PDB file of C-alpha atoms in Angstrom:
ATOM      1  CA  UNK A  25     -40.513 -48.577 154.365  1.00  0.00           C
ATOM      2  CA  UNK A  26     -42.123 -51.629 155.902  1.00  0.00           C
ATOM      3  CA  UNK A  27     -41.850 -52.161 159.603  1.00  0.00           C
ATOM      4  CA  UNK A  28     -43.423 -52.107 163.028  1.00  0.00           C
ATOM      5  CA  UNK A  29     -44.242 -48.883 164.820  1.00  0.00           C
ATOM      6  CA  UNK A  30     -44.681 -48.761 168.570  1.00  0.00           C
ATOM      7  CA  UNK A  31     -45.950 -45.705 170.361  1.00  0.00           C
ATOM      8  CA  UNK A  32     -45.328 -43.940 172.568  1.00  0.00           C
ATOM      9  CA  UNK A  33     -41.613 -44.484 173.134  1.00  0.00           C
ATOM     10  CA  UNK A  34     -41.919 -43.491 176.794  1.00  0.00           C
ATOM     11  CA  UNK A  35     -45.036 -43.738 178.928  1.00  0.00           C
ATOM     12  CA  UNK A  36     -45.697 -42.853 182.530  1.00  0.00           C
ATOM     13  CA  UNK A  37     -48.586 -44.324 184.439  1.00  0.00           C
ATOM     14  CA  UNK A  38     -50.031 -43.516 187.797  1.00  0.00           C
ATOM     15  CA  UNK A  39     -50.864 -46.368 190.097  1.00  0.00           C
ATOM     16  CA  UNK A  40     -54.359 -47.700 189.451  1.00  0.00           C
ATOM     17  CA  UNK A  41     -54.545 -46.473 185.869  1.00  0.00           C
ATOM     18  CA  UNK A  42     -54.930 -48.502 182.717  1.00  0.00           C
ATOM     19  CA  UNK A  43     -52.689 -47.592 179.789  1.00  0.00           C
ATOM     20  CA  UNK A  44     -52.660 -48.790 176.189  1.00  0.00           C
ATOM     21  CA  UNK A  45     -49.521 -49.340 174.128  1.00  0.00           C
ATOM     22  CA  UNK A  46     -49.882 -49.112 170.375  1.00  0.00           C
ATOM     23  CA  UNK A  47     -48.349 -51.494 167.841  1.00  0.00           C
ATOM     24  CA  UNK A  48     -48.892 -51.170 164.084  1.00  0.00           C
ATOM     25  CA  UNK A  49     -47.216 -53.146 161.274  1.00  0.00           C
ATOM     26  CA  UNK A  50     -47.317 -52.720 157.505  1.00  0.00           C
ATOM     27  CA  UNK A  51     -45.453 -55.915 156.700  1.00  0.00           C
ATOM     28  CA  UNK A  52     -48.600 -57.913 156.002  1.00  0.00           C
ATOM     29  CA  UNK A  53     -47.494 -60.342 158.696  1.00  0.00           C
ATOM     30  CA  UNK A  54     -50.026 -62.784 160.027  1.00  0.00           C
ATOM     31  CA  UNK A  55     -48.836 -63.134 163.604  1.00  0.00           C
ATOM     32  CA  UNK A  56     -48.145 -60.467 166.200  1.00  0.00           C
ATOM     33  CA  UNK A  57     -46.651 -60.727 169.679  1.00  0.00           C
ATOM     34  CA  UNK A  58     -46.102 -58.712 172.825  1.00  0.00           C
ATOM     35  CA  UNK A  59     -43.048 -59.254 174.992  1.00  0.00           C
ATOM     36  CA  UNK A  60     -41.955 -57.713 178.258  1.00  0.00           C
ATOM     37  CA  UNK A  61     -38.305 -57.161 179.128  1.00  0.00           C
ATOM     38  CA  UNK A  62     -37.005 -56.298 182.596  1.00  0.00           C
ATOM     39  CA  UNK A  63     -33.480 -54.957 183.200  1.00  0.00           C
ATOM     40  CA  UNK A  64     -30.828 -57.580 182.506  1.00  0.00           C
ATOM     41  CA  UNK A  65     -33.445 -60.135 181.578  1.00  0.00           C
ATOM     42  CA  UNK A  66     -34.548 -61.838 178.407  1.00  0.00           C
ATOM     43  CA  UNK A  67     -37.917 -61.325 176.767  1.00  0.00           C
ATOM     44  CA  UNK A  68     -41.059 -62.872 178.232  1.00  0.00           C
ATOM     45  CA  UNK A  69     -44.131 -63.467 176.100  1.00  0.00           C
ATOM     46  CA  UNK A  70     -47.334 -61.724 177.208  1.00  0.00           C
ATOM     47  CA  UNK A  71     -49.829 -62.377 174.391  1.00  0.00           C
ATOM     48  CA  UNK A  72     -49.751 -63.423 170.771  1.00  0.00           C
ATOM     49  CA  UNK A  73     -52.161 -63.516 167.855  1.00  0.00           C
ATOM     50  CA  UNK A  74     -52.078 -65.530 164.648  1.00  0.00           C
ATOM     51  CA  UNK A  75     -55.219 -64.148 163.071  1.00  0.00           C
ATOM     52  CA  UNK A  76     -57.638 -61.263 163.352  1.00  0.00           C
ATOM     53  CA  UNK A  77     -60.057 -61.493 166.280  1.00  0.00           C
ATOM     54  CA  UNK A  78     -58.082 -64.291 167.908  1.00  0.00           C
ATOM     55  CA  UNK A  79     -55.271 -64.240 170.446  1.00  0.00           C
ATOM     56  CA  UNK A  80     -53.686 -66.472 173.067  1.00  0.00           C
ATOM     57  CA  UNK A  81     -52.086 -65.903 176.434  1.00  0.00           C
ATOM     58  CA  UNK A  82     -48.352 -66.166 176.731  1.00  0.00           C
ATOM     59  CA  UNK A  83     -46.362 -66.927 179.853  1.00  0.00           C
ATOM     60  CA  UNK A  84     -47.173 -63.744 181.799  1.00  0.00           C
ATOM     61  CA  UNK A  85     -50.627 -62.607 180.616  1.00  0.00           C
ATOM     62  CA  UNK A  86     -52.054 -61.700 184.030  1.00  0.00           C
ATOM     63  CA  UNK A  87     -52.812 -57.998 184.286  1.00  0.00           C
ATOM     64  CA  UNK A  88     -52.681 -57.443 180.526  1.00  0.00           C
ATOM     65  CA  UNK A  89     -55.262 -57.463 177.740  1.00  0.00           C
ATOM     66  CA  UNK A  90     -55.043 -57.263 173.954  1.00  0.00           C
ATOM     67  CA  UNK A  91     -57.231 -56.984 170.877  1.00  0.00           C
ATOM     68  CA  UNK A  92     -56.698 -57.825 167.209  1.00  0.00           C
ATOM     69  CA  UNK A  93     -59.465 -56.102 165.282  1.00  0.00           C
ATOM     70  CA  UNK A  94     -57.241 -55.452 162.287  1.00  0.00           C
ATOM     71  CA  UNK A  95     -54.361 -57.450 160.847  1.00  0.00           C
ATOM     72  CA  UNK A  96     -52.087 -54.431 161.129  1.00  0.00           C
ATOM     73  CA  UNK A  97     -52.785 -53.557 164.742  1.00  0.00           C
ATOM     74  CA  UNK A  98     -52.253 -55.327 168.071  1.00  0.00           C
ATOM     75  CA  UNK A  99     -52.626 -52.899 171.008  1.00  0.00           C
ATOM     76  CA  UNK A 100     -51.694 -53.957 174.532  1.00  0.00           C
ATOM     77  CA  UNK A 101     -53.494 -52.625 177.602  1.00  0.00           C
ATOM     78  CA  UNK A 102     -51.667 -52.726 180.896  1.00  0.00           C
ATOM     79  CA  UNK A 103     -54.387 -52.814 183.520  1.00  0.00           C
ATOM     80  CA  UNK A 104     -54.324 -51.789 187.169  1.00  0.00           C
ATOM     81  CA  UNK A 105     -54.259 -55.504 187.996  1.00  0.00           C
ATOM     82  CA  UNK A 106     -50.644 -55.700 186.778  1.00  0.00           C
ATOM     83  CA  UNK A 107     -48.761 -55.219 190.022  1.00  0.00           C
ATOM     84  CA  UNK A 108     -45.334 -54.474 188.601  1.00  0.00           C
ATOM     85  CA  UNK A 109     -45.828 -52.903 185.178  1.00  0.00           C
ATOM     86  CA  UNK A 110     -42.603 -50.910 184.972  1.00  0.00           C
ATOM     87  CA  UNK A 111     -40.699 -52.539 182.103  1.00  0.00           C
ATOM     88  CA  UNK A 112     -39.675 -52.294 178.460  1.00  0.00           C
ATOM     89  CA  UNK A 113     -42.412 -53.601 176.154  1.00  0.00           C
ATOM     90  CA  UNK A 114     -41.666 -54.968 172.712  1.00  0.00           C
ATOM     91  CA  UNK A 115     -44.071 -55.783 169.921  1.00  0.00           C
ATOM     92  CA  UNK A 116     -43.118 -58.186 167.146  1.00  0.00           C
ATOM     93  CA  UNK A 117     -44.641 -59.749 164.061  1.00  0.00           C
ATOM     94  CA  UNK A 118     -43.889 -62.704 161.838  1.00  0.00           C
ATOM     95  CA  UNK A 119     -45.092 -64.563 158.796  1.00  0.00           C
ATOM     96  CA  UNK A 120     -46.656 -67.966 159.257  1.00  0.00           C
ATOM     97  CA  UNK A 121     -46.037 -69.231 155.734  1.00  0.00           C
ATOM     98  CA  UNK A 122     -44.447 -68.294 152.430  1.00  0.00           C
ATOM     99  CA  UNK A 123     -41.207 -68.682 150.536  1.00  0.00           C
ATOM    100  CA  UNK A 124     -39.078 -66.359 152.624  1.00  0.00           C
ATOM    101  CA  UNK A 125     -38.480 -66.150 156.294  1.00  0.00           C
ATOM    102  CA  UNK A 126     -36.667 -63.797 158.559  1.00  0.00           C
ATOM    103  CA  UNK A 127     -38.048 -64.804 161.924  1.00  0.00           C
ATOM    104  CA  UNK A 128     -39.531 -62.015 163.965  1.00  0.00           C
ATOM    105  CA  UNK A 129     -39.499 -58.300 163.197  1.00  0.00           C
ATOM    106  CA  UNK A 130     -39.498 -56.162 166.322  1.00  0.00           C
ATOM    107  CA  UNK A 131     -40.628 -52.650 167.018  1.00  0.00           C
ATOM    108  CA  UNK A 132     -38.418 -50.148 168.846  1.00  0.00           C
ATOM    109  CA  UNK A 133     -40.199 -50.656 172.145  1.00  0.00           C
ATOM    110  CA  UNK A 134     -42.153 -48.655 174.719  1.00  0.00           C
ATOM    111  CA  UNK A 135     -40.657 -47.995 178.119  1.00  0.00           C
ATOM    112  CA  UNK A 136     -43.429 -47.866 180.721  1.00  0.00           C
ATOM    113  CA  UNK A 137     -42.799 -46.377 184.142  1.00  0.00           C
ATOM    114  CA  UNK A 138     -45.222 -46.304 187.039  1.00  0.00           C
ATOM    115  CA  UNK A 139     -45.006 -43.063 189.002  1.00  0.00           C
TER     116      UNK A 139
ATOM    117  CA  UNK B   9     -40.389 -76.178 173.536  1.00  0.00           C
ATOM    118  CA  UNK B  10     -36.673 -76.343 172.837  1.00  0.00           C
ATOM    119  CA  UNK B  11     -34.530 -74.713 175.482  1.00  0.00           C
ATOM    120  CA  UNK B  12     -31.284 -73.020 174.661  1.00  0.00           C
ATOM    121  CA  UNK B  13     -28.169 -72.509 176.753  1.00  0.00           C
ATOM    122  CA  UNK B  14     -25.575 -69.885 175.934  1.00  0.00           C
ATOM    123  CA  UNK B  15     -22.859 -68.077 177.904  1.00  0.00           C
ATOM    124  CA  UNK B  16     -24.055 -65.120 179.924  1.00  0.00           C
ATOM    125  CA  UNK B  17     -21.237 -62.880 178.735  1.00  0.00           C
ATOM    126  CA  UNK B  18     -18.146 -62.735 176.530  1.00  0.00           C
ATOM    127  CA  UNK B  19     -15.344 -60.218 176.113  1.00  0.00           C
ATOM    128  CA  UNK B  20     -13.428 -59.462 172.955  1.00  0.00           C
ATOM    129  CA  UNK B  21     -11.243 -56.815 171.324  1.00  0.00           C
ATOM    130  CA  UNK B  22     -11.772 -54.885 168.163  1.00  0.00           C
ATOM    131  CA  UNK B  23     -10.714 -56.764 165.054  1.00  0.00           C
ATOM    132  CA  UNK B  24     -11.042 -60.213 166.580  1.00  0.00           C
ATOM    133  CA  UNK B  25     -13.380 -62.960 165.444  1.00  0.00           C
ATOM    134  CA  UNK B  26     -15.995 -63.862 168.029  1.00  0.00           C
ATOM    135  CA  UNK B  27     -17.726 -67.213 168.254  1.00  0.00           C
ATOM    136  CA  UNK B  28     -20.796 -67.612 170.470  1.00  0.00           C
ATOM    137  CA  UNK B  29     -22.009 -71.168 170.957  1.00  0.00           C
ATOM    138  CA  UNK B  30     -25.553 -72.146 171.845  1.00  0.00           C
ATOM    139  CA  UNK B  31     -26.740 -75.558 173.032  1.00  0.00           C
ATOM    140  CA  UNK B  32     -30.187 -76.822 172.095  1.00  0.00           C
ATOM    141  CA  UNK B  33     -30.278 -80.522 172.895  1.00  0.00           C
ATOM    142  CA  UNK B  34     -34.047 -80.888 172.434  1.00  0.00           C
ATOM    143  CA  UNK B  35     -34.312 -79.245 169.027  1.00  0.00           C
ATOM    144  CA  UNK B  36     -37.188 -80.648 166.981  1.00  0.00           C
ATOM    145  CA  UNK B  37     -37.017 -81.836 163.396  1.00  0.00           C
ATOM    146  CA  UNK B  38     -38.851 -78.802 162.028  1.00  0.00           C
ATOM    147  CA  UNK B  39     -37.076 -76.230 164.196  1.00  0.00           C
ATOM    148  CA  UNK B  40     -34.830 -73.571 162.738  1.00  0.00           C
ATOM    149  CA  UNK B  41     -32.056 -71.793 164.639  1.00  0.00           C
ATOM    150  CA  UNK B  42     -32.218 -68.022 164.664  1.00  0.00           C
ATOM    151  CA  UNK B  43     -29.902 -65.433 166.175  1.00  0.00           C
ATOM    152  CA  UNK B  44     -30.880 -61.910 167.157  1.00  0.00           C
ATOM    153  CA  UNK B  45     -28.885 -58.882 168.289  1.00  0.00           C
ATOM    154  CA  UNK B  46     -30.221 -56.369 170.795  1.00  0.00           C
ATOM    155  CA  UNK B  47     -28.825 -52.966 171.739  1.00  0.00           C
ATOM    156  CA  UNK B  48     -30.003 -51.251 174.944  1.00  0.00           C
ATOM    157  CA  UNK B  49     -33.534 -49.820 174.725  1.00  0.00           C
ATOM    158  CA  UNK B  50     -34.074 -51.212 171.244  1.00  0.00           C
ATOM    159  CA  UNK B  51     -35.943 -54.195 169.865  1.00  0.00           C
ATOM    160  CA  UNK B  52     -33.951 -57.290 168.883  1.00  0.00           C
ATOM    161  CA  UNK B  53     -32.733 -57.361 165.299  1.00  0.00           C
ATOM    162  CA  UNK B  54     -32.557 -60.492 163.160  1.00  0.00           C
ATOM    163  CA  UNK B  55     -28.980 -61.523 162.353  1.00  0.00           C
ATOM    164  CA  UNK B  56     -29.041 -64.943 160.759  1.00  0.00           C
ATOM    165  CA  UNK B  57     -31.040 -68.151 160.533  1.00  0.00           C
ATOM    166  CA  UNK B  58     -30.205 -71.704 159.551  1.00  0.00           C
ATOM    167  CA  UNK B  59     -31.330 -75.302 159.610  1.00  0.00           C
ATOM    168  CA  UNK B  60     -28.122 -77.272 159.105  1.00  0.00           C
ATOM    169  CA  UNK B  61     -24.493 -76.986 157.973  1.00  0.00           C
ATOM    170  CA  UNK B  62     -23.309 -73.430 157.386  1.00  0.00           C
ATOM    171  CA  UNK B  63     -25.067 -70.203 156.556  1.00  0.00           C
ATOM    172  CA  UNK B  64     -23.288 -66.943 155.807  1.00  0.00           C
ATOM    173  CA  UNK B  65     -24.562 -63.443 155.200  1.00  0.00           C
ATOM    174  CA  UNK B  66     -23.010 -59.996 155.138  1.00  0.00           C
ATOM    175  CA  UNK B  67     -22.741 -59.725 158.918  1.00  0.00           C
ATOM    176  CA  UNK B  68     -22.221 -63.230 160.334  1.00  0.00           C
ATOM    177  CA  UNK B  69     -21.860 -66.950 159.810  1.00  0.00           C
ATOM    178  CA  UNK B  70     -23.819 -69.691 161.492  1.00  0.00           C
ATOM    179  CA  UNK B  71     -22.323 -73.147 161.921  1.00  0.00           C
ATOM    180  CA  UNK B  72     -24.637 -76.058 162.709  1.00  0.00           C
ATOM    181  CA  UNK B  73     -23.259 -79.594 163.185  1.00  0.00           C
ATOM    182  CA  UNK B  74     -24.993 -82.627 161.772  1.00  0.00           C
ATOM    183  CA  UNK B  75     -26.779 -83.505 165.025  1.00  0.00           C
ATOM    184  CA  UNK B  76     -28.095 -79.902 165.300  1.00  0.00           C
ATOM    185  CA  UNK B  77     -27.797 -79.993 169.083  1.00  0.00           C
ATOM    186  CA  UNK B  78     -25.714 -76.842 169.087  1.00  0.00           C
ATOM    187  CA  UNK B  79     -24.909 -73.907 166.868  1.00  0.00           C
ATOM    188  CA  UNK B  80     -22.176 -71.273 166.711  1.00  0.00           C
ATOM    189  CA  UNK B  81     -22.625 -67.682 165.677  1.00  0.00           C
ATOM    190  CA  UNK B  82     -19.409 -66.278 164.227  1.00  0.00           C
ATOM    191  CA  UNK B  83     -18.845 -62.524 163.991  1.00  0.00           C
ATOM    192  CA  UNK B  84     -15.771 -61.649 161.918  1.00  0.00           C
ATOM    193  CA  UNK B  85     -13.555 -58.743 162.988  1.00  0.00           C
ATOM    194  CA  UNK B  86     -15.846 -57.232 165.610  1.00  0.00           C
ATOM    195  CA  UNK B  87     -15.964 -53.514 166.285  1.00  0.00           C
ATOM    196  CA  UNK B  88     -17.098 -51.493 169.294  1.00  0.00           C
ATOM    197  CA  UNK B  89     -20.550 -51.201 167.717  1.00  0.00           C
ATOM    198  CA  UNK B  90     -20.997 -54.970 167.982  1.00  0.00           C
ATOM    199  CA  UNK B  91     -21.297 -54.646 171.758  1.00  0.00           C
ATOM    200  CA  UNK B  92     -24.805 -55.989 172.370  1.00  0.00           C
ATOM    201  CA  UNK B  93     -26.795 -58.921 173.686  1.00  0.00           C
ATOM    202  CA  UNK B  94     -27.041 -61.877 171.304  1.00  0.00           C
ATOM    203  CA  UNK B  95     -29.945 -64.304 171.558  1.00  0.00           C
ATOM    204  CA  UNK B  96     -30.076 -67.823 170.198  1.00  0.00           C
ATOM    205  CA  UNK B  97     -33.553 -69.216 169.577  1.00  0.00           C
ATOM    206  CA  UNK B  98     -34.997 -72.373 168.134  1.00  0.00           C
ATOM    207  CA  UNK B  99     -38.496 -72.734 166.813  1.00  0.00           C
ATOM    208  CA  UNK B 100     -40.644 -72.967 163.741  1.00  0.00           C
ATOM    209  CA  UNK B 101     -39.231 -71.213 160.729  1.00  0.00           C
ATOM    210  CA  UNK B 102     -41.569 -68.238 160.853  1.00  0.00           C
ATOM    211  CA  UNK B 103     -41.753 -67.915 164.601  1.00  0.00           C
ATOM    212  CA  UNK B 104     -45.234 -69.319 164.386  1.00  0.00           C
ATOM    213  CA  UNK B 105     -47.273 -69.110 167.516  1.00  0.00           C
ATOM    214  CA  UNK B 106     -47.867 -72.831 167.566  1.00  0.00           C
ATOM    215  CA  UNK B 107     -44.217 -73.194 168.464  1.00  0.00           C
ATOM    216  CA  UNK B 108     -43.540 -69.693 169.674  1.00  0.00           C
ATOM    217  CA  UNK B 109     -40.022 -68.475 170.108  1.00  0.00           C
ATOM    218  CA  UNK B 110     -38.689 -68.358 173.658  1.00  0.00           C
ATOM    219  CA  UNK B 111     -35.991 -65.856 174.468  1.00  0.00           C
ATOM    220  CA  UNK B 112     -33.428 -66.691 177.136  1.00  0.00           C
ATOM    221  CA  UNK B 113     -31.179 -64.144 178.789  1.00  0.00           C
ATOM    222  CA  UNK B 114     -28.795 -64.084 175.823  1.00  0.00           C
ATOM    223  CA  UNK B 115     -25.038 -63.459 175.693  1.00  0.00           C
ATOM    224  CA  UNK B 116     -23.730 -59.998 176.449  1.00  0.00           C
ATOM    225  CA  UNK B 117     -20.792 -59.395 174.131  1.00  0.00           C
ATOM    226  CA  UNK B 118     -18.501 -56.593 175.261  1.00  0.00           C
ATOM    227  CA  UNK B 119     -15.994 -55.408 172.666  1.00  0.00           C
ATOM    228  CA  UNK B 120     -13.005 -53.468 173.999  1.00  0.00           C
ATOM    229  CA  UNK B 121     -10.815 -51.051 172.015  1.00  0.00           C
TER     230      UNK B 121
END
């Protein structure tokens, strides 16, 4: 089955720690994205990548970092500089060309809590 | 980037047809309209996508007038399991990062027995 896998599903972080959220896709999608969702809010874009070894900041990139060393993987690191990291994090991927299109495919999310 | 406006919430009863309208006055020529459904603590799920006129699949219909400045998602005979947040987005067909999709707050549809 093709899809996006996010891990872990739940993550607890102590103040001052960096944590890394995993996102892997086997859809052969070109682009990958990280969104943050706060309770009762829509999704806000953190970072996105169209191609390996290249990525761009989204609307709320401060305190986050990413890498795209492989097409299938787009991990997100929440650094200690992110002052309010408690949120639901969603990874997505999409094609950038081709005969079919179904918009974004999302993972099941990681809920990060600062303790 | 095109901005969308949709109702914050809607109520319905089981078995009814639900229509959720989205306004997107600044839609660009190459933009598609896509609707997603999100349940609590899950990622959004693609429902339907269209460019103009009407699109229908096994779960919903999408109506787009000629000027494309709005669209209406139609859910036939909703059930309790259709209670979710529904997002309307406009952007490049593949969600390409050059015209990345922007999610608003969506419409919370509450289906009552």
